[in-house]
Amino acid sequence: TVHYPLTGPADRLQAGLAMAPAVAVAEAIQAVSAGRLQPAIKWTNDVLINGCKVAGVLTSTTIENRQIQHVLFGVGVNVASVPDLVPSPWAPPPGALAAFDPALAGAMPSVLAAVVRALDDAVELLRVGDSASLFERYRNRAAFLDREVSIWPDASPDGATAVPLARGRVVELHPDLSLRLAGVAAPVTSGRMVLEDGRGWRCDLSGKP
């Protein structure tokens, strides 16, 4: 968990604060692997390699009078091993960096340092009002564009609900991280994403990323 003092309007910073840790972790992994790994991002905050979830991020803020005062980024990266998780349609199967790049098996200190450097850079962009750069970097790694998806409520306690919030092909990602789905009138602003194109969130450990 990394804490930053950061002051500004919540409505202006909200999307950038959601993008910042995902972009930072993806770029840190790419940097520490000397470009051998090219992570992608699942909407909104999972980091993938070959469809395997190697990292997840969360953002928490302190807000007073609609002004952000502080931000906390929570980051989890599977470096050499993976947690034992119950399979879920909302979460890609877990993978570890070392499974794709054995040189990273003992690289936790290097990964940590690279993540902190990348977070520092991302937060500095937000401080100077440059969320557009973060958005382009996020979009360039989006693993869901032009994919058939369904979006399900976050609040479902067991992850099971009969009716999705929306279903369709992702035709556009907006700078506020909302999605435009083909055949859906209103932008999708929140929820859990499931791939509906027959491939799903498949974790491929057999080939190179």
XYZ file of C-alpha atoms in Angstrom, residues 12-123:
112
model
C -11.388 15.820 -12.111
C -9.033 13.299 -10.496
C -11.310 10.296 -10.061
C -10.664 8.525 -13.367
C -6.956 9.261 -13.310
C -6.627 7.815 -9.828
C -8.317 4.622 -11.022
C -6.016 4.359 -14.044
C -2.770 5.323 -12.332
C -2.013 2.124 -10.379
C -3.011 -0.228 -13.211
C -0.836 1.651 -15.697
C 2.008 1.931 -13.195
C 2.044 -1.779 -12.368
C 1.845 -2.822 -16.027
C 4.683 -0.493 -16.969
C 6.748 -1.537 -13.955
C 6.448 -5.213 -14.923
C 7.452 -4.390 -18.480
C 10.437 -2.375 -17.246
C 11.704 -4.910 -14.713
C 11.492 -7.673 -17.341
C 13.424 -5.509 -19.825
C 10.428 -5.597 -22.141
C 10.093 -9.364 -22.219
C 6.648 -9.106 -20.595
C 3.938 -6.851 -22.078
C 1.064 -6.735 -19.558
C -2.497 -5.892 -20.534
C -5.319 -4.442 -18.417
C -8.784 -5.881 -17.755
C -11.421 -3.242 -16.990
C -10.977 -1.717 -14.629
C -8.060 -2.762 -12.437
C -6.592 -6.205 -13.165
C -3.201 -6.632 -14.856
C -2.890 -9.622 -17.181
C -0.244 -11.589 -19.036
C -1.531 -14.146 -21.551
C -4.951 -13.873 -19.925
C -3.556 -14.688 -16.469
C -4.063 -12.200 -13.649
C -0.609 -11.340 -12.349
C -1.621 -8.224 -10.408
C -4.582 -6.332 -9.041
C -4.860 -2.758 -7.813
C -7.237 -0.639 -5.757
C -7.511 3.097 -5.124
C -8.861 4.712 -1.962
C -9.142 8.462 -1.358
C -9.833 10.893 1.479
C -12.277 13.582 0.313
C -13.318 16.806 2.082
C -15.745 19.258 0.470
C -15.417 17.421 -2.843
C -11.633 17.886 -2.737
C -9.291 14.926 -2.584
C -6.740 15.261 0.214
C -4.935 11.923 0.188
C -4.824 8.768 -1.918
C -3.904 5.188 -1.088
C -2.975 2.691 -3.789
C -3.200 -0.972 -2.881
C -1.146 -3.202 -5.166
C -0.801 -6.964 -5.229
C 1.615 -8.650 -7.664
C 2.161 -12.388 -8.039
C 5.910 -12.551 -8.536
C 6.916 -16.174 -7.918
C 3.705 -17.899 -6.814
C -0.074 -17.598 -7.065
C -2.879 -17.685 -4.479
C -5.250 -20.635 -4.341
C -8.490 -19.082 -5.587
C -11.959 -20.424 -6.329
C -12.558 -20.024 -10.087
C -14.820 -17.100 -10.953
C -16.165 -15.809 -14.288
C -15.298 -12.287 -13.141
C -11.668 -12.930 -12.296
C -9.084 -14.290 -14.744
C -7.153 -17.305 -13.420
C -4.036 -16.259 -11.499
C -0.539 -16.366 -12.906
C 2.896 -15.362 -11.645
C 5.555 -13.286 -13.355
C 8.116 -16.049 -12.937
C 5.936 -18.442 -14.947
C 6.460 -16.203 -17.977
C 9.947 -14.957 -17.174
C 11.928 -17.282 -14.861
C 14.512 -14.538 -14.305
C 11.919 -12.774 -12.130
C 11.503 -15.624 -9.623
C 13.522 -13.767 -6.984
C 12.792 -10.267 -8.210
C 10.382 -9.031 -5.520
C 12.669 -6.116 -4.463
C 13.131 -5.041 -8.083
C 9.407 -5.301 -8.794
C 8.588 -3.271 -5.678
C 11.057 -0.535 -6.597
C 9.794 -0.394 -10.175
C 6.164 -0.159 -9.037
C 6.928 2.708 -6.637
C 8.850 4.603 -9.331
C 6.008 4.147 -11.798
C 3.437 5.252 -9.215
C 5.512 8.354 -8.443
C 5.525 9.232 -12.138
C 1.775 8.607 -12.529
C 0.891 10.731 -9.505
